[in-house]
Coordinates of N, CA, C and O and ligand atoms in Angstrom, one line a residue:
M22 N 0.8 -1.2 0.0 CA 0.0 0.0 0.0 C 0.9 1.3 0.0 O 1.8 1.3 0.7
A23 N 0.5 2.2 -0.9 CA 1.3 3.5 -0.9 C 1.1 4.3 0.4 O 0.1 4.1 1.0
E24 N 2.0 5.2 0.7 CA 1.9 6.1 1.9 C 0.7 7.0 1.7 O 0.6 7.7 0.6
P25 N -0.2 7.1 2.6 CA -1.2 8.1 2.4 C -0.7 9.5 2.5 O 0.3 9.8 3.2
N26 N -1.3 10.4 1.8 CA -0.9 11.8 1.8 C -1.3 12.5 3.1 O -2.5 12.7 3.4
A27 N -0.3 12.9 3.9 CA -0.6 13.3 5.3 C -1.3 14.6 5.3 O -2.0 14.9 6.2
I28 N -1.2 15.5 4.2 CA -1.9 16.8 4.3 C -3.2 16.7 3.5 O -4.0 17.7 3.6
A29 N -3.6 15.6 2.9 CA -4.8 15.6 2.2 C -6.0 15.6 3.2 O -5.9 14.9 4.2
P30 N -7.0 16.4 2.9 CA -8.1 16.3 3.9 C -8.8 15.0 4.0 O -8.9 14.2 3.0
K31 N -9.1 14.6 5.2 CA -9.7 13.3 5.4 C -11.2 13.4 5.2 O -11.9 14.0 5.9
V32 N -11.6 12.6 4.1 CA -13.0 12.6 3.8 C -13.7 11.3 4.2 O -13.1 10.2 4.0
A33 N -14.9 11.3 4.7 CA -15.6 10.1 5.1 C -17.0 10.2 4.4 O -17.5 11.2 4.2
I34 N -17.5 9.0 4.1 CA -18.8 8.9 3.5 C -19.7 8.2 4.5 O -19.3 7.2 5.1
Y35 N -20.9 8.8 4.7 CA -21.9 8.2 5.6 C -23.1 7.8 4.8 O -23.9 8.6 4.4
P36 N -23.1 6.5 4.4 CA -24.2 6.0 3.5 C -25.4 5.5 4.3 O -25.3 5.1 5.4
G37 N -26.5 5.6 3.6 CA -27.7 5.1 4.2 C -29.0 5.4 3.4 O -28.8 6.1 2.4
S38 N -30.1 5.0 3.9 CA -31.4 5.3 3.2 C -32.0 6.6 3.7 O -32.6 7.3 3.0
F39 N -31.8 6.8 5.0 CA -32.3 8.1 5.7 C -33.7 8.3 5.3 O -34.1 9.4 4.8
D40 N -34.6 7.4 5.6 CA -36.0 7.4 5.2 C -36.9 7.4 6.4 O -37.6 6.5 6.6
P41 N -36.9 8.5 7.2 CA -36.2 9.7 7.1 C -35.0 9.8 8.1 O -34.8 8.9 8.9
I42 N -34.2 10.9 8.0 CA -33.1 11.1 8.9 C -33.7 11.3 10.3 O -34.8 11.9 10.5
T43 N -33.0 10.7 11.3 CA -33.4 10.7 12.7 C -32.3 11.3 13.6 O -31.2 11.5 13.1
F44 N -32.6 11.5 14.9 CA -31.6 12.0 15.8 C -30.5 10.9 16.0 O -29.4 11.3 16.4
G45 N -30.8 9.7 15.7 CA -29.7 8.6 15.8 C -28.7 8.9 14.7 O -27.5 8.8 14.9
H46 N -29.2 9.1 13.4 CA -28.3 9.4 12.3 C -27.5 10.6 12.6 O -26.3 10.7 12.4
L47 N -28.1 11.6 13.2 CA -27.4 12.9 13.4 C -26.4 12.7 14.5 O -25.3 13.4 14.5
D48 N -26.7 11.9 15.5 CA -25.7 11.6 16.5 C -24.4 11.0 15.9 O -23.3 11.5 16.2
I49 N -24.6 10.1 15.0 CA -23.5 9.4 14.4 C -22.7 10.4 13.5 O -21.5 10.5 13.5
L50 N -23.5 11.2 12.8 CA -22.9 12.2 11.9 C -22.0 13.2 12.7 O -20.9 13.6 12.3
E51 N -22.5 13.7 13.8 CA -21.7 14.6 14.6 C -20.4 14.0 15.1 O -19.4 14.7 15.2
R52 N -20.5 12.7 15.4 CA -19.3 12.0 15.9 C -18.3 12.0 14.7 O -17.1 12.2 14.8
A53 N -18.8 11.7 13.5 CA -18.0 11.6 12.3 C -17.4 12.9 12.0 O -16.2 13.0 11.6
V54 N -18.1 14.0 12.2 CA -17.7 15.4 11.9 C -16.5 15.7 12.8 O -15.5 16.4 12.4
S55 N -16.5 15.2 14.0 CA -15.4 15.4 14.9 C -14.1 14.7 14.6 O -13.0 15.0 15.1
L56 N -14.2 13.7 13.7 CA -13.1 12.8 13.3 C -12.5 13.1 12.0 O -11.4 12.8 11.7
F57 N -13.4 13.6 11.1 CA -12.9 13.8 9.6 C -13.1 15.3 9.2 O -13.9 16.0 9.8
D58 N -12.3 15.6 8.2 CA -12.3 17.0 7.7 C -13.6 17.3 7.0 O -14.1 18.4 7.0
R59 N -14.1 16.3 6.2 CA -15.3 16.5 5.4 C -16.1 15.2 5.6 O -15.5 14.1 5.5
V60 N -17.4 15.3 5.7 CA -18.3 14.1 5.7 C -19.4 14.2 4.6 O -20.0 15.3 4.6
I61 N -19.5 13.2 3.7 CA -20.5 13.3 2.7 C -21.6 12.3 3.1 O -21.3 11.1 3.2
V62 N -22.8 12.8 3.3 CA -23.9 11.9 3.6 C -24.3 11.4 2.2 O -24.7 12.2 1.3
A63 N -24.3 10.1 2.0 CA -24.6 9.5 0.7 C -25.9 8.8 0.7 O -26.0 7.7 1.4
L64 N -26.8 9.3 0.0 CA -28.2 8.7 -0.1 C -28.1 7.6 -1.1 O -28.0 7.8 -2.3
A65 N -28.4 6.4 -0.5 CA -28.3 5.2 -1.4 C -29.6 5.0 -2.1 O -30.7 5.3 -1.6
F66 N -29.5 4.5 -3.4 CA -30.7 4.0 -4.1 C -30.8 2.6 -3.8 O -29.9 1.8 -4.3
N67 N -31.7 2.2 -3.0 CA -31.8 0.8 -2.7 C -33.1 0.2 -3.3 O -34.2 0.3 -2.8
P68 N -32.9 -0.6 -4.4 CA -34.1 -1.1 -5.1 C -34.9 -2.1 -4.3 O -36.1 -2.2 -4.5
G69 N -34.3 -2.7 -3.3 CA -35.0 -3.6 -2.5 C -35.9 -3.0 -1.5 O -36.7 -3.6 -0.8
K70 N -35.8 -1.7 -1.2 CA -36.6 -1.0 -0.3 C -37.6 -0.1 -1.0 O -37.3 0.5 -2.1
N71 N -38.8 0.0 -0.4 CA -39.8 0.9 -1.0 C -39.9 2.1 -0.1 O -40.7 2.0 0.9
P72 N -39.2 3.2 -0.4 CA -39.1 4.2 0.6 C -40.4 5.0 0.7 O -41.2 5.1 -0.2
L73 N -40.6 5.6 1.9 CA -41.8 6.4 2.2 C -41.5 7.8 1.5 O -42.4 8.3 0.9
F74 N -40.3 8.3 1.6 CA -40.0 9.6 1.0 C -39.1 9.5 -0.2 O -38.3 8.6 -0.3
S75 N -39.4 10.3 -1.2 CA -38.6 10.3 -2.4 C -37.1 10.8 -2.1 O -36.9 11.3 -1.0
L76 N -36.2 10.5 -3.0 CA -34.8 11.0 -2.8 C -34.8 12.5 -2.5 O -34.0 12.9 -1.7
E77 N -35.6 13.2 -3.3 CA -35.5 14.7 -3.2 C -36.0 15.1 -1.8 O -35.4 16.0 -1.2
E78 N -37.1 14.4 -1.3 CA -37.6 14.7 0.0 C -36.5 14.4 1.1 O -36.3 15.2 2.0
R79 N -35.9 13.2 1.0 CA -34.9 12.8 2.0 C -33.7 13.7 1.9 O -33.2 14.1 3.0
K80 N -33.3 14.1 0.7 CA -32.2 15.0 0.6 C -32.5 16.4 1.3 O -31.7 16.9 2.0
A81 N -33.7 16.9 1.0 CA -34.1 18.2 1.6 C -34.1 18.1 3.1 O -33.7 19.0 3.8
M82 N -34.6 17.0 3.7 CA -34.7 16.9 5.1 C -33.3 16.8 5.7 O -33.0 17.3 6.8
I83 N -32.3 16.1 5.0 CA -31.0 16.0 5.5 C -30.3 17.4 5.5 O -29.7 17.8 6.5
L84 N -30.5 18.1 4.4 CA -29.8 19.4 4.2 C -30.3 20.4 5.3 O -29.5 21.1 5.9
E85 N -31.6 20.3 5.6 CA -32.1 21.1 6.7 C -31.5 20.8 8.0 O -31.1 21.6 8.8
A86 N -31.4 19.5 8.3 CA -30.9 19.0 9.6 C -29.4 19.2 9.8 O -28.9 19.3 10.9
V87 N -28.7 19.4 8.7 CA -27.2 19.5 8.8 C -26.7 21.0 8.6 O -25.5 21.2 8.5
C88 N -27.7 21.9 8.6 CA -27.3 23.3 8.3 C -26.3 23.9 9.3 O -25.6 24.8 8.9
N89 N -26.2 23.3 10.5 CA -25.2 23.8 11.4 C -23.9 23.0 11.4 O -23.1 23.2 12.2
L90 N -23.8 22.2 10.4 CA -22.6 21.4 10.3 C -21.9 21.7 8.9 O -22.1 21.0 7.9
P91 N -21.0 22.7 8.9 CA -20.5 23.2 7.6 C -19.6 22.2 6.8 O -19.4 22.4 5.6
T92 N -19.1 21.2 7.5 CA -18.2 20.3 6.8 C -19.0 19.1 6.2 O -18.4 18.2 5.7
V93 N -20.3 19.2 6.3 CA -21.1 18.0 5.8 C -21.8 18.5 4.5 O -22.4 19.5 4.4
T94 N -21.7 17.5 3.5 CA -22.5 17.7 2.3 C -23.3 16.5 2.0 O -23.2 15.5 2.7
V95 N -24.2 16.6 1.1 CA -25.2 15.5 0.8 C -25.1 15.1 -0.7 O -25.1 16.0 -1.5
A96 N -25.0 13.8 -1.0 CA -25.0 13.4 -2.4 C -25.9 12.2 -2.6 O -26.2 11.4 -1.6
E97 N -26.5 12.1 -3.8 CA -27.3 10.9 -4.2 C -26.4 10.0 -4.9 O -25.6 10.4 -5.8
V98 N -26.4 8.7 -4.5 CA -25.4 7.8 -5.1 C -26.1 6.6 -5.7 O -26.6 5.7 -4.9
P99 N -26.3 6.6 -7.0 CA -27.0 5.5 -7.6 C -26.3 4.2 -7.7 O -26.9 3.1 -7.8
G100 N -25.0 4.2 -7.6 CA -24.2 3.0 -7.8 C -23.6 2.4 -6.6 O -24.2 2.6 -5.5
L101 N -22.5 1.7 -6.7 CA -21.8 1.1 -5.6 C -21.2 2.2 -4.6 O -20.5 3.1 -5.1
M102 N -21.5 2.0 -3.4 CA -21.0 3.1 -2.4 C -19.5 3.1 -2.3 O -18.9 4.2 -2.3
V103 N -18.8 2.0 -2.4 CA -17.4 2.0 -2.3 C -16.7 2.7 -3.6 O -15.7 3.3 -3.5
E104 N -17.4 2.6 -4.7 CA -16.9 3.2 -5.9 C -17.0 4.8 -5.7 O -16.1 5.5 -6.1
F105 N -18.2 5.2 -5.2 CA -18.4 6.6 -4.9 C -17.3 7.0 -3.9 O -16.7 8.1 -4.1
A106 N -17.1 6.2 -2.9 CA -16.1 6.6 -1.9 C -14.7 6.8 -2.5 O -14.0 7.7 -2.3
R107 N -14.4 5.9 -3.4 CA -13.1 5.9 -4.1 C -13.0 7.2 -5.0 O -12.0 7.9 -5.0
D108 N -14.1 7.5 -5.7 CA -14.1 8.7 -6.6 C -13.9 9.9 -5.8 O -13.4 10.9 -6.3
Q109 N -14.4 10.0 -4.6 CA -14.4 11.1 -3.7 C -13.0 11.2 -3.0 O -12.8 12.1 -2.2
G110 N -12.2 10.2 -3.1 CA -10.9 10.1 -2.4 C -11.2 9.9 -0.9 O -10.4 10.3 0.0
A111 N -12.3 9.3 -0.5 CA -12.6 9.1 0.9 C -11.8 8.0 1.5 O -11.4 7.0 0.8
V112 N -11.5 8.1 2.8 CA -10.7 7.1 3.5 C -11.6 6.2 4.3 O -11.2 5.2 4.8
A113 N -12.9 6.7 4.5 CA -13.7 5.8 5.4 C -15.2 5.9 5.0 O -15.7 6.8 4.4
L114 N -15.8 4.7 5.3 CA -17.3 4.6 5.3 C -17.7 4.6 6.7 O -17.2 3.7 7.5
I115 N -18.7 5.4 7.1 CA -19.1 5.5 8.4 C -20.4 4.6 8.5 O -21.3 4.7 7.7
R116 N -20.5 3.8 9.6 CA -21.7 3.1 9.8 C -22.0 3.2 11.3 O -21.1 3.2 12.1
G117 N -23.3 3.2 11.7 CA -23.7 3.2 13.1 C -23.9 1.8 13.6 O -24.5 1.0 12.9
L118 N -23.5 1.5 14.8 CA -23.8 0.2 15.4 C -24.6 0.5 16.7 O -24.1 1.1 17.6
R119 N -25.8 0.0 16.7 CA -26.7 0.2 17.8 C -26.6 -1.0 18.8 O -26.6 -0.8 20.0
A120 N -26.6 -2.2 18.3 CA -26.7 -3.3 19.1 C -26.0 -4.5 18.4 O -25.7 -4.4 17.2
V121 N -25.9 -5.6 19.1 CA -25.3 -6.8 18.5 C -26.1 -7.2 17.3 O -25.5 -7.7 16.3
S122 N -27.4 -7.0 17.3 CA -28.2 -7.4 16.1 C -27.8 -6.7 14.8 O -28.0 -7.2 13.7
D123 N -27.2 -5.5 14.9 CA -26.7 -4.8 13.7 C -25.4 -5.5 13.2 O -25.0 -5.3 12.0
F124 N -24.7 -6.2 14.1 CA -23.3 -6.5 13.8 C -23.1 -7.5 12.6 O -22.3 -7.2 11.7
E125 N -23.9 -8.5 12.5 CA -23.6 -9.5 11.5 C -23.7 -9.0 10.1 O -22.8 -9.2 9.3
F126 N -24.8 -8.3 9.8 CA -25.0 -7.7 8.5 C -23.9 -6.7 8.2 O -23.3 -6.7 7.2
E127 N -23.6 -5.8 9.2 CA -22.6 -4.8 9.0 C -21.2 -5.4 8.8 O -20.4 -4.8 8.0
F128 N -20.9 -6.4 9.5 CA -19.6 -7.1 9.4 C -19.4 -7.6 8.0 O -18.4 -7.4 7.3
Q129 N -20.5 -8.3 7.5 CA -20.5 -8.9 6.1 C -20.2 -7.8 5.1 O -19.4 -7.9 4.2
M130 N -21.0 -6.7 5.3 CA -20.9 -5.6 4.3 C -19.6 -4.9 4.4 O -19.0 -4.6 3.3
A131 N -19.0 -4.8 5.5 CA -17.7 -4.1 5.7 C -16.6 -5.0 5.0 O -15.7 -4.5 4.3
L132 N -16.7 -6.3 5.2 CA -15.7 -7.2 4.5 C -15.9 -7.2 3.0 O -14.9 -7.2 2.3
M133 N -17.1 -7.2 2.5 CA -17.3 -7.1 1.1 C -16.8 -5.8 0.5 O -16.0 -5.7 -0.5
N134 N -17.0 -4.7 1.3 CA -16.5 -3.4 0.8 C -15.0 -3.3 0.8 O -14.4 -2.7 0.0
R135 N -14.4 -4.0 1.8 CA -13.0 -4.0 1.9 C -12.4 -4.8 0.7 O -11.4 -4.4 0.1
K136 N -13.1 -5.8 0.3 CA -12.7 -6.6 -0.9 C -12.7 -5.8 -2.1 O -11.8 -5.8 -3.0
L137 N -13.8 -5.0 -2.2 CA -14.0 -4.2 -3.4 C -13.1 -2.9 -3.5 O -12.6 -2.5 -4.5
A138 N -12.8 -2.4 -2.3 CA -12.0 -1.2 -2.2 C -11.1 -1.2 -0.9 O -11.5 -0.7 0.1
P139 N -9.9 -1.9 -1.0 CA -9.2 -2.2 0.1 C -8.7 -0.9 0.9 O -8.4 -1.0 2.1
R140 N -8.6 0.3 0.2 CA -8.1 1.5 0.9 C -9.2 2.2 1.7 O -8.9 3.1 2.4
V141 N -10.5 1.8 1.5 CA -11.6 2.5 2.2 C -12.0 1.6 3.4 O -12.4 0.5 3.3
N142 N -11.7 2.2 4.6 CA -12.0 1.5 5.8 C -13.4 1.8 6.3 O -13.8 2.9 6.3
T143 N -14.1 0.8 6.8 CA -15.4 1.0 7.4 C -15.1 1.3 8.9 O -14.4 0.7 9.6
V144 N -15.7 2.5 9.3 CA -15.6 2.9 10.7 C -16.9 2.8 11.4 O -17.9 3.5 10.9
F145 N -17.0 2.0 12.4 CA -18.3 1.9 13.2 C -18.3 2.8 14.4 O -17.3 2.9 15.1
L146 N -19.4 3.6 14.5 CA -19.5 4.5 15.6 C -20.8 4.1 16.4 O -21.8 3.7 15.8
M147 N -20.7 4.3 17.7 CA -21.9 4.0 18.5 C -22.6 5.3 18.9 O -21.9 6.2 19.3
P148 N -23.9 5.3 18.8 CA -24.7 6.5 19.2 C -24.7 6.6 20.7 O -24.4 5.6 21.4
H149 N -25.2 7.7 21.2 CA -25.6 7.9 22.6 C -26.6 6.8 22.9 O -27.4 6.4 22.0
V150 N -26.5 6.3 24.1 CA -27.4 5.2 24.5 C -28.9 5.5 24.3 O -29.7 4.6 24.0
N151 N -29.3 6.8 24.4 CA -30.6 7.2 24.2 C -31.2 6.9 22.8 O -32.4 6.9 22.6
Y152 N -30.2 6.7 21.8 CA -30.7 6.4 20.4 C -30.5 5.0 20.0 O -30.7 4.7 18.8
T153 N -30.2 4.1 20.9 CA -29.9 2.7 20.5 C -31.2 2.0 20.0 O -31.1 1.0 19.3
Y154 N -32.3 2.4 20.4 CA -33.6 1.8 20.0 C -34.2 2.4 18.8 O -35.2 1.9 18.2
L155 N -33.6 3.4 18.3 CA -34.2 4.3 17.2 C -33.8 3.9 15.8 O -32.6 3.6 15.5
N156 N -34.8 3.7 15.0 CA -34.5 3.6 13.5 C -35.6 4.2 12.7 O -36.7 4.4 13.2
S157 N -35.3 4.4 11.4 CA -36.3 5.1 10.6 C -37.6 4.4 10.5 O -38.7 5.0 10.4
S158 N -37.5 3.0 10.4 CA -38.8 2.3 10.2 C -39.7 2.4 11.4 O -40.9 2.5 11.3
I159 N -39.2 2.4 12.6 CA -40.0 2.6 13.8 C -40.6 4.0 13.8 O -41.8 4.2 14.1
V160 N -39.8 5.0 13.4 CA -40.3 6.4 13.4 C -41.5 6.4 12.4 O -42.5 7.1 12.6
R161 N -41.3 5.8 11.2 CA -42.4 5.8 10.2 C -43.7 5.2 10.7 O -44.8 5.7 10.5
E162 N -43.5 4.1 11.5 CA -44.7 3.4 12.1 C -45.4 4.3 13.1 O -46.6 4.3 13.1
V163 N -44.6 4.9 14.0 CA -45.2 5.8 15.0 C -46.0 6.9 14.3 O -47.1 7.2 14.7
A164 N -45.4 7.5 13.3 CA -46.0 8.6 12.6 C -47.3 8.1 11.9 O -48.3 8.7 11.9
R165 N -47.2 6.9 11.3 CA -48.3 6.4 10.5 C -49.6 6.2 11.4 O -50.7 6.5 11.0
F166 N -49.4 5.9 12.7 CA -50.5 5.7 13.6 C -50.8 6.9 14.5 O -51.4 6.8 15.5
G167 N -50.2 8.1 14.1 CA -50.5 9.3 14.7 C -49.7 9.6 16.0 O -50.1 10.5 16.7
G168 N -48.7 8.9 16.2 CA -47.9 9.1 17.5 C -47.0 10.4 17.3 O -46.7 10.8 16.2
D169 N -46.5 10.8 18.4 CA -45.6 12.0 18.4 C -44.2 11.6 18.1 O -43.6 10.9 18.9
V170 N -43.7 12.1 17.0 CA -42.3 11.7 16.6 C -41.3 12.8 17.0 O -40.1 12.6 16.7
S171 N -41.8 13.9 17.6 CA -40.8 15.0 17.8 C -39.6 14.6 18.7 O -38.6 15.3 18.6
P172 N -39.7 13.6 19.6 CA -38.5 13.3 20.4 C -37.4 12.6 19.5 O -36.3 12.3 20.0
F173 N -37.8 12.1 18.3 CA -36.9 11.2 17.5 C -36.3 11.9 16.3 O -35.3 11.4 15.7
V174 N -36.9 12.9 15.8 CA -36.5 13.5 14.5 C -36.5 15.0 14.6 O -37.3 15.6 15.4
P175 N -35.7 15.7 13.7 CA -35.8 17.1 13.7 C -37.1 17.7 13.3 O -37.9 16.9 12.7
P176 N -37.5 18.9 13.7 CA -38.8 19.4 13.4 C -39.3 19.4 12.0 O -40.4 19.1 11.7
G177 N -38.4 19.6 11.0 CA -38.8 19.6 9.6 C -39.2 18.2 9.2 O -40.1 18.0 8.3
V178 N -38.6 17.2 9.8 CA -38.9 15.8 9.5 C -40.3 15.5 10.1 O -41.1 14.8 9.4
A179 N -40.5 15.9 11.3 CA -41.7 15.6 12.0 C -42.9 16.3 11.2 O -43.9 15.6 11.0
R180 N -42.6 17.5 10.7 CA -43.7 18.1 9.9 C -44.0 17.4 8.7 O -45.1 17.1 8.3
R181 N -42.9 16.9 8.0 CA -43.2 16.2 6.7 C -43.9 14.9 6.9 O -44.7 14.4 6.1
L182 N -43.5 14.2 8.1 CA -44.2 12.9 8.4 C -45.7 13.2 8.6 O -46.6 12.4 8.1
L183 N -46.0 14.3 9.3 CA -47.4 14.6 9.6 C -48.1 14.8 8.3 O -49.2 14.3 8.1
E184 N -47.5 15.6 7.4 CA -48.1 15.9 6.1 C -48.3 14.6 5.3 O -49.4 14.4 4.7
K185 N -47.3 13.8 5.3 CA -47.4 12.5 4.5 C -48.6 11.7 4.9 O -49.3 11.1 4.1
F186 N -48.7 11.5 6.3 CA -49.8 10.6 6.7 C -51.1 11.3 6.8 O -52.2 10.7 7.0
A187 N -51.1 12.6 6.6 CA -52.4 13.3 6.6 C -53.1 13.2 5.3 O -54.3 13.3 5.1
S188 N -52.2 13.0 4.2 CA -52.8 13.0 2.9 C -53.4 11.6 2.6 O -52.8 10.6 3.0
P189 N -54.5 11.5 1.9 CA -55.2 10.3 1.7 C -54.4 9.3 0.8 O -54.6 8.1 0.9
A190 N -53.4 9.8 0.0 CA -52.7 9.0 -0.9 C -51.7 8.1 -0.2 O -51.2 7.0 -0.7
S191 N -51.3 8.4 1.1 CA -50.2 7.6 1.8 C -50.7 6.4 2.4 O -51.9 6.2 2.7
Ligands
ADP17 P1 -29.4 1.5 5.7 O1 -30.6 1.2 4.8 O2 -28.1 1.6 5.0 O3 -29.4 0.7 6.9 P2 -30.3 3.6 7.4 O4 -30.7 5.0 7.0 O5 -31.3 2.8 8.1 O6 -29.7 3.0 6.1 O7 -29.0 3.7 8.3 C1 -27.8 4.3 7.9 C2 -26.7 4.1 8.9 O8 -27.1 4.8 10.1 C3 -26.5 2.6 9.3 O9 -25.2 2.4 9.6 C4 -27.3 2.5 10.6 O10 -26.8 1.5 11.4 C5 -27.1 3.8 11.2 N1 -28.2 4.2 12.1 C6 -29.5 4.3 11.9 N2 -30.2 4.7 13.0 C7 -29.2 4.7 14.0 C8 -29.3 5.0 15.4 N3 -30.4 5.2 16.0 N4 -28.1 5.0 16.1 C9 -26.9 4.7 15.4 N5 -26.8 4.4 14.1 C10 -27.9 4.5 13.4

């Protein structure tokens, strides 16, 4: 392996569906911001998932939520995440680990990504214990049945969830 350039800014990619972004995602993002010079939130196109929010809506919610984090940008990534990471000169893929149940899938994914792009390391970060139960699908379910999601998501996301489930089409 060649010597890494010591003065090159350290870029990390934080990939995910963010359907929608929650305080758990933001907790991980803030930790990543403290470790890397730039962090790119990478919105994955996952054909296996049928998202509640369109890519545009998810991107708008992330941009609103990260407006106080100047080193964070948002990108839509249609292809392989490690290829995007390589194109961006990123040194790391950030993933959040909430519990042992996350581990097996994340471990497989990290090893596959290492095989595809050996220079891009997966970095696992743990959220504050308050967010270990939180994920986007639980938030969607709570909102669907009229529960209060304001403890779990930024205000702009809570508003959009309310609008989504208020409309007869959803
Ligand atoms: P994916 O479809 O890739 O799992 P998600 O948007 O669900 O996308 O999650 C993106 C990343 O954020 C994953 O690494 C996931 O483990 C992490 N994450 C999601 N919710 C939390 C949370 N509450 N605490 C810590 N990490 C989280």
